[in-house]
Tab-separated table of C-alpha atoms in Angstrom:
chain	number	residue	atom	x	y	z
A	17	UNK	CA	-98.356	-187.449	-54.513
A	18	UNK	CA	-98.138	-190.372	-56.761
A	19	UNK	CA	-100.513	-193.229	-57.616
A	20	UNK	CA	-99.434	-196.436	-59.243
A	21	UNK	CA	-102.574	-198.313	-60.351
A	22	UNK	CA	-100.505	-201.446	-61.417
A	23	UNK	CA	-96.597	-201.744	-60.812
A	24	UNK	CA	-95.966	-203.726	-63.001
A	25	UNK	CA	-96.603	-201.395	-65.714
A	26	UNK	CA	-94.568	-198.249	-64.219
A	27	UNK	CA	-90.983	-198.772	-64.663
A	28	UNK	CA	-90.693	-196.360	-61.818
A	29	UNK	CA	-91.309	-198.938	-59.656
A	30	UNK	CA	-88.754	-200.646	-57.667
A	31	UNK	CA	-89.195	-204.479	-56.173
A	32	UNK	CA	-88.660	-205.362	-52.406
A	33	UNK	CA	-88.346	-208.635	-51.048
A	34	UNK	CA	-90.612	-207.052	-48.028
A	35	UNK	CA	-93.628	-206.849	-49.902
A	36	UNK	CA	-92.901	-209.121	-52.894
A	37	UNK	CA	-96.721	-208.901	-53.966
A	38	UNK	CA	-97.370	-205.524	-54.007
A	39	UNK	CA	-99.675	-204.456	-56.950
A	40	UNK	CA	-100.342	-200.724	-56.417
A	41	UNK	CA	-98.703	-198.110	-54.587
A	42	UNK	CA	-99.748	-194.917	-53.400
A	43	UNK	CA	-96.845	-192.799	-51.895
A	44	UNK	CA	-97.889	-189.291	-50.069
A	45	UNK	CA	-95.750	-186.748	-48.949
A	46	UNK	CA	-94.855	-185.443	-45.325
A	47	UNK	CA	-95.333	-181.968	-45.433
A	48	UNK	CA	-94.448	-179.231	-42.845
A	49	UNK	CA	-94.759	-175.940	-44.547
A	50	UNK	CA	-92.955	-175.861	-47.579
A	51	UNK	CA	-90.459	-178.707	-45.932
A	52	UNK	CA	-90.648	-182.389	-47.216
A	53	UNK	CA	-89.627	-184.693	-44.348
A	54	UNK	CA	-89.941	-187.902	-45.740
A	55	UNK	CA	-93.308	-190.064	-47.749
A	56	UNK	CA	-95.531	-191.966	-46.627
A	57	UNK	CA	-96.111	-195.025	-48.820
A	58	UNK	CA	-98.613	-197.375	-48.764
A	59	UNK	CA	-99.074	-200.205	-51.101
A	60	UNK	CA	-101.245	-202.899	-51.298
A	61	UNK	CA	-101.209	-206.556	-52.960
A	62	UNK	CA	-104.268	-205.117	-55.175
A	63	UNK	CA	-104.566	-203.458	-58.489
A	64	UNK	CA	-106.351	-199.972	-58.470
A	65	UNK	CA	-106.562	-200.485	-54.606
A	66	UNK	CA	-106.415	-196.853	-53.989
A	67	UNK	CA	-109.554	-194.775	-55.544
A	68	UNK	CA	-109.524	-191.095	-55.791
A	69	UNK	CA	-112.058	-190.731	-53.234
A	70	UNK	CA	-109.669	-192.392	-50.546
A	71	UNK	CA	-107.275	-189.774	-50.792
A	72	UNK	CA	-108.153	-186.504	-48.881
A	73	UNK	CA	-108.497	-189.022	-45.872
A	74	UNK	CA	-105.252	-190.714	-46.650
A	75	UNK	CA	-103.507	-187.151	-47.082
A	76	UNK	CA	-105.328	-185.857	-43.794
A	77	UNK	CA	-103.506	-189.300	-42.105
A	78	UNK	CA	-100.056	-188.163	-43.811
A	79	UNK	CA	-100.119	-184.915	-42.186
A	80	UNK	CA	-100.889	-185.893	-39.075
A	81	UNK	CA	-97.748	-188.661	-39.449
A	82	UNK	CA	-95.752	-185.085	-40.442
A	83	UNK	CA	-96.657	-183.223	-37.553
A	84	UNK	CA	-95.577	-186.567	-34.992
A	85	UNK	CA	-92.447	-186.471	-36.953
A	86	UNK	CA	-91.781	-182.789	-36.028
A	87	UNK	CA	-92.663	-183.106	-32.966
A	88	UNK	CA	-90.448	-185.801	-32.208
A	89	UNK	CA	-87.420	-184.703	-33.719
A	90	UNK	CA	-87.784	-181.420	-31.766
A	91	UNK	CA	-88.039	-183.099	-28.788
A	92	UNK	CA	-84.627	-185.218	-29.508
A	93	UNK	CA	-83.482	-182.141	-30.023
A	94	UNK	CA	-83.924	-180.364	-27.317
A	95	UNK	CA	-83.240	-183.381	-25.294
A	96	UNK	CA	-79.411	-183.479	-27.113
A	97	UNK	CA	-79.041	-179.808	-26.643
A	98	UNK	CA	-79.803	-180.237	-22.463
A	99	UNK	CA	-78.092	-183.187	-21.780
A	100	UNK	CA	-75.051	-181.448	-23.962
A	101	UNK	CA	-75.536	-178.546	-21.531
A	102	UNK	CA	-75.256	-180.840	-18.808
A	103	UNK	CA	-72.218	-183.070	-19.755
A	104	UNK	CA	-70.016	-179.711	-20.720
A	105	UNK	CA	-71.317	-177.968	-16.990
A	106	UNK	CA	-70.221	-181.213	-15.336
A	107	UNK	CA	-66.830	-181.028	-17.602
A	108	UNK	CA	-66.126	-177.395	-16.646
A	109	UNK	CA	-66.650	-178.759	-12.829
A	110	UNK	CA	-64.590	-181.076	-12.862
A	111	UNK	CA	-61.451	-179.411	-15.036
A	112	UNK	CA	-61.798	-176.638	-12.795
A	113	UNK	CA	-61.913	-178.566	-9.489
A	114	UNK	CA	-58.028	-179.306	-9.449
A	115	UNK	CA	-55.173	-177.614	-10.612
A	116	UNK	CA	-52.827	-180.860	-10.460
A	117	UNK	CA	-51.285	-180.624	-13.688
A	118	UNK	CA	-51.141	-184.453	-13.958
A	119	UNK	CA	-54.712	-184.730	-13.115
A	120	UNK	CA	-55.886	-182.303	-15.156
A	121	UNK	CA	-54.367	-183.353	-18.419
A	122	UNK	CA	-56.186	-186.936	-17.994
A	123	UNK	CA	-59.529	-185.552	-17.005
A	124	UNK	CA	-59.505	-183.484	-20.555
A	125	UNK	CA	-58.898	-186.937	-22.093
A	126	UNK	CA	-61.118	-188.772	-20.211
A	127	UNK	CA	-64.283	-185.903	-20.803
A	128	UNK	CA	-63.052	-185.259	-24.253
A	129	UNK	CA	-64.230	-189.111	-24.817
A	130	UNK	CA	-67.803	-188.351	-23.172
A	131	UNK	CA	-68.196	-185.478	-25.382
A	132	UNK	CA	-66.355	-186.722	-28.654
A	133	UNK	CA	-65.392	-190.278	-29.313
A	134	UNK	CA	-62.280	-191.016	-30.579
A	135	UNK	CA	-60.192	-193.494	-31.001
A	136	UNK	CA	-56.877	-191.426	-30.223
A	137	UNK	CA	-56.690	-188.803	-28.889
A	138	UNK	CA	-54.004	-186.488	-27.713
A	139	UNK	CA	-52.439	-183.294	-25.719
A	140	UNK	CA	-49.821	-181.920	-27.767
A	141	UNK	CA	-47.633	-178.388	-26.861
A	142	UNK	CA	-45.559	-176.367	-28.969
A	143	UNK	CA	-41.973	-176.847	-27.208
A	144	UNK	CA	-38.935	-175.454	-29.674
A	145	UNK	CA	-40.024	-175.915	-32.640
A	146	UNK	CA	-42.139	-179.359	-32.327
A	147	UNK	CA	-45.310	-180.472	-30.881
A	148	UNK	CA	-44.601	-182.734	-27.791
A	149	UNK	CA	-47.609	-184.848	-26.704
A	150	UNK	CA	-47.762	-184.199	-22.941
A	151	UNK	CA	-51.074	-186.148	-22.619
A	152	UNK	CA	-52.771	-189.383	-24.620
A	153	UNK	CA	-55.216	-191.861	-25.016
A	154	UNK	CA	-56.044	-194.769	-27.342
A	155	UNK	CA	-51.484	-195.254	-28.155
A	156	UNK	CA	-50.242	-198.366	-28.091
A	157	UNK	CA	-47.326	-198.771	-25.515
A	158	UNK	CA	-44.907	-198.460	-27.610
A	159	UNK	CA	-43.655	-196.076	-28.265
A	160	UNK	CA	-44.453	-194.480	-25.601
A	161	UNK	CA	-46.625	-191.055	-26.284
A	162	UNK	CA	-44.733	-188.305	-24.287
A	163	UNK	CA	-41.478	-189.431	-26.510
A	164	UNK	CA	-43.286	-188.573	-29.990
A	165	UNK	CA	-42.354	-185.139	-31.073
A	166	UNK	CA	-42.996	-183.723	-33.983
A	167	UNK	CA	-41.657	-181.089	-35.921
A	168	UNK	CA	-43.753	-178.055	-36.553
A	169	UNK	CA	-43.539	-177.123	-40.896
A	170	UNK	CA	-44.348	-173.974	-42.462
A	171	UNK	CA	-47.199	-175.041	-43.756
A	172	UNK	CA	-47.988	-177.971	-41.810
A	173	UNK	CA	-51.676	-178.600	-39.867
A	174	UNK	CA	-50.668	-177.187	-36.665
A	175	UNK	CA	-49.919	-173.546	-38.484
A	176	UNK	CA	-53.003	-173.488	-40.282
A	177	UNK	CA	-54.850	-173.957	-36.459
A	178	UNK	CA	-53.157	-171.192	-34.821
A	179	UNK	CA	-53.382	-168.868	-37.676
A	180	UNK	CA	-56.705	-169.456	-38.107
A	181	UNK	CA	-57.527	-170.366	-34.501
A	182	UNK	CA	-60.115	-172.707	-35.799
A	183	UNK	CA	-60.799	-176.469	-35.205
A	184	UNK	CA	-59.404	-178.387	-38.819
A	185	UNK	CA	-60.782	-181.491	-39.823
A	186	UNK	CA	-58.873	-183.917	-42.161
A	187	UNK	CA	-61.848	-186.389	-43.829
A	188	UNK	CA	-58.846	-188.723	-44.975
A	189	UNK	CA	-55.140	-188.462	-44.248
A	190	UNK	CA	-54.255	-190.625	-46.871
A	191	UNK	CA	-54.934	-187.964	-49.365
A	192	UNK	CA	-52.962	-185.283	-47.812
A	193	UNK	CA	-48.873	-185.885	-49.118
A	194	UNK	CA	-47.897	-183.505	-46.177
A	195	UNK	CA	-49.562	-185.829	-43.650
A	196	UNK	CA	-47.014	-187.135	-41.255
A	197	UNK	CA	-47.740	-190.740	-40.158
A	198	UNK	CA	-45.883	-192.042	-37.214
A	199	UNK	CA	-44.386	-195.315	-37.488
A	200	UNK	CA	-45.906	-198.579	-34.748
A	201	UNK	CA	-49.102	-196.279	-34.463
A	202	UNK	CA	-52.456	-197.337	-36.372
A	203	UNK	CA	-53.429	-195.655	-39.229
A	204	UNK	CA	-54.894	-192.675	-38.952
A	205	UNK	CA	-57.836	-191.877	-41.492
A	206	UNK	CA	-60.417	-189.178	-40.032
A	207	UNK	CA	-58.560	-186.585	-38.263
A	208	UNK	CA	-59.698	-183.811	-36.420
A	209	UNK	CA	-57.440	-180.909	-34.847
A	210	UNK	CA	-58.979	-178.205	-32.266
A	211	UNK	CA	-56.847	-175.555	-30.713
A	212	UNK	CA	-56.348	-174.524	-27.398
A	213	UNK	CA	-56.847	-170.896	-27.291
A	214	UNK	CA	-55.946	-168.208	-24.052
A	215	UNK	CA	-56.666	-164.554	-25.046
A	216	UNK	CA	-55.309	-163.915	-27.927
A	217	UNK	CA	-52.983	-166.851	-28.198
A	218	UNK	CA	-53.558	-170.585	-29.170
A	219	UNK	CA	-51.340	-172.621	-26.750
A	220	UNK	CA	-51.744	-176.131	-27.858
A	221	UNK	CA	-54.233	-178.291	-29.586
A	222	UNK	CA	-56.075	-181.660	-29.142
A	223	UNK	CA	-55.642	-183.968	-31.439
A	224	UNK	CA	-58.587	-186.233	-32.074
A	225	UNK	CA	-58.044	-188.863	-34.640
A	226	UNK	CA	-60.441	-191.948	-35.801
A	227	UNK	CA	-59.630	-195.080	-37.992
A	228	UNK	CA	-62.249	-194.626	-40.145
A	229	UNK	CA	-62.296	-191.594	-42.937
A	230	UNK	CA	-65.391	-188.967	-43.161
A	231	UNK	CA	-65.913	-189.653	-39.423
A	232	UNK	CA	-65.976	-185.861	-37.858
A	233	UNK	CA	-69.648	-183.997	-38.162
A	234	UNK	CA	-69.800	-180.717	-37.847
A	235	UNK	CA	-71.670	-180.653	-34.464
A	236	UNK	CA	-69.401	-182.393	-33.516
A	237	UNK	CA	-66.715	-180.635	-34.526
A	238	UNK	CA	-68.262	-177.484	-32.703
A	239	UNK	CA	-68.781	-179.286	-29.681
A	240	UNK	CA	-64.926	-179.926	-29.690
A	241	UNK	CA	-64.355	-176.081	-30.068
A	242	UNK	CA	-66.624	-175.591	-27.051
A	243	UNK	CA	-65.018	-178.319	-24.702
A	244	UNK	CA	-61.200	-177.624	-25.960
A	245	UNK	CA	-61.995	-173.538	-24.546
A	246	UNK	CA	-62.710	-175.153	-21.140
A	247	UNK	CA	-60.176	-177.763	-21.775
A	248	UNK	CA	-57.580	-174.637	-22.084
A	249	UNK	CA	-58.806	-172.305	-19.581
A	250	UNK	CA	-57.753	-175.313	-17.147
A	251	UNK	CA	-54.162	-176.457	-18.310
A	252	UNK	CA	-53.392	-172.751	-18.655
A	253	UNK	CA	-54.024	-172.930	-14.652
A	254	UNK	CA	-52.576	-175.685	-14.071
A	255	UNK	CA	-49.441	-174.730	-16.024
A	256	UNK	CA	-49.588	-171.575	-14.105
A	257	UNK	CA	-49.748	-173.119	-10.592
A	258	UNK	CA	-47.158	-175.865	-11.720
A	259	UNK	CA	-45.142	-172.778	-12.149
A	260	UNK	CA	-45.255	-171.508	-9.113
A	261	UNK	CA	-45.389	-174.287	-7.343
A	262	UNK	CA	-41.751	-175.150	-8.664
């Protein structure tokens, strides 16, 4: 709790054009438990406005603001976690509803944008050596996505996933010398790669990349990890029927 009397004489005190006359200030804090959500401050155009007397009510007001604040932000929360439960159960539907190759491939592009924005986003396939994109969204025409290929290093990104067999997430690929930028794309800054994993095996990744850096979250890059198993429990079908279709 603090109590400014007059703040003009507390160098603490910092001016807003909001309340340009403010005189005193009395800011309380928003307690639950031993948690501080946030303060209450009230000021007033005043000096001494706020006596000592005033503040068990004023605290008793502040708590009550705490509790609303709680209860709120538990009920966004639940309400993210259900309709998150929702979108990936209507995902899993639909991916597992066809086991056109083709059509399968865009659906996990087109869910993968109602469950992680992006602003390019893409298939890719270990085939010989390099990663061929066999699905995208977000490329410019040209050139055209399924003739990029790129050449899987050592100790490039696409390694690191399937050794780890963990979603990798690049804040800003300008400070990574290994980065490979493709020429006629835009540039890349906030990347975010998520492999595709069968069994024991990682058989691909999506590749989810932003133009802005320090874009990924970390719930969101779990909720990638969650959609990209459903993601590859249905191109590993598909691949499979493709197969024996053929």
């Amino acid at each position: 709790l603090t109590r400014l009397d007059d703040v003009s004489q507390d160098n603490r005190y910092i001016h807003f054009e909001a309340v340009p006359h403010a005189r005193s200030e009395l800011a309380l804090p928003l307690l639950r438990g031993k948690t501080l959500l946030g303060v209450l401050d009230i000021r007033s155009n005043q000096v001494a406005a706020f006596r000592l007397d005033d503040l068990p009510v004023l605290q008793s007001l502040a708590d009550q603001v705490a509790i609303a604040i709680e209860n709120a932000s538990l009920y966004q929360s639940e309400k993210a976690r259900r309709q998150l439960a929702e979108t990936l159960y209507r995902v899993g539907l639909a991916l597992s509803g066809t086991l056109d190759l083709p059509e399968v491939l865009a659906l996990i592009l087109e869910h993968l944008a109602e469950t992680v924005a992006y602003d390019r986003a893409a298939v890719m396939l270990p085939d010989k050596g390099e990663l061929e994109i066999v699905a995208a969204r977000g490329f410019p025409e040209q050139p055209h996505p399924r003739q990029i290929r790129i050449s899987i290093k050592e100790d490039d990104v696409f390694r690191q996933i399937m050794q780890t067999r963990q979603p990798l997430v690049i804040p800003d690929v300008l400070e990574r010398t290994d980065w490979q930028h493709l020429e006629n794309l835009p540039q890349a800054r906030a990347w975010l790669g998520v492999p595709l994993p069968r069994f024991n095996q990682v058989i691909g990744m999506l590749s989810i990349t932003r133009e802005q850096p320090n874009a990924f979250s970390q719930d969101e890059v779990r909720l990638a990890a969650t959609f990209a198993n459903q993601a590859a429990f249905a191109l590993e079908n598909a691949r499979l029927y493709d197969k024996i279709s053929r």
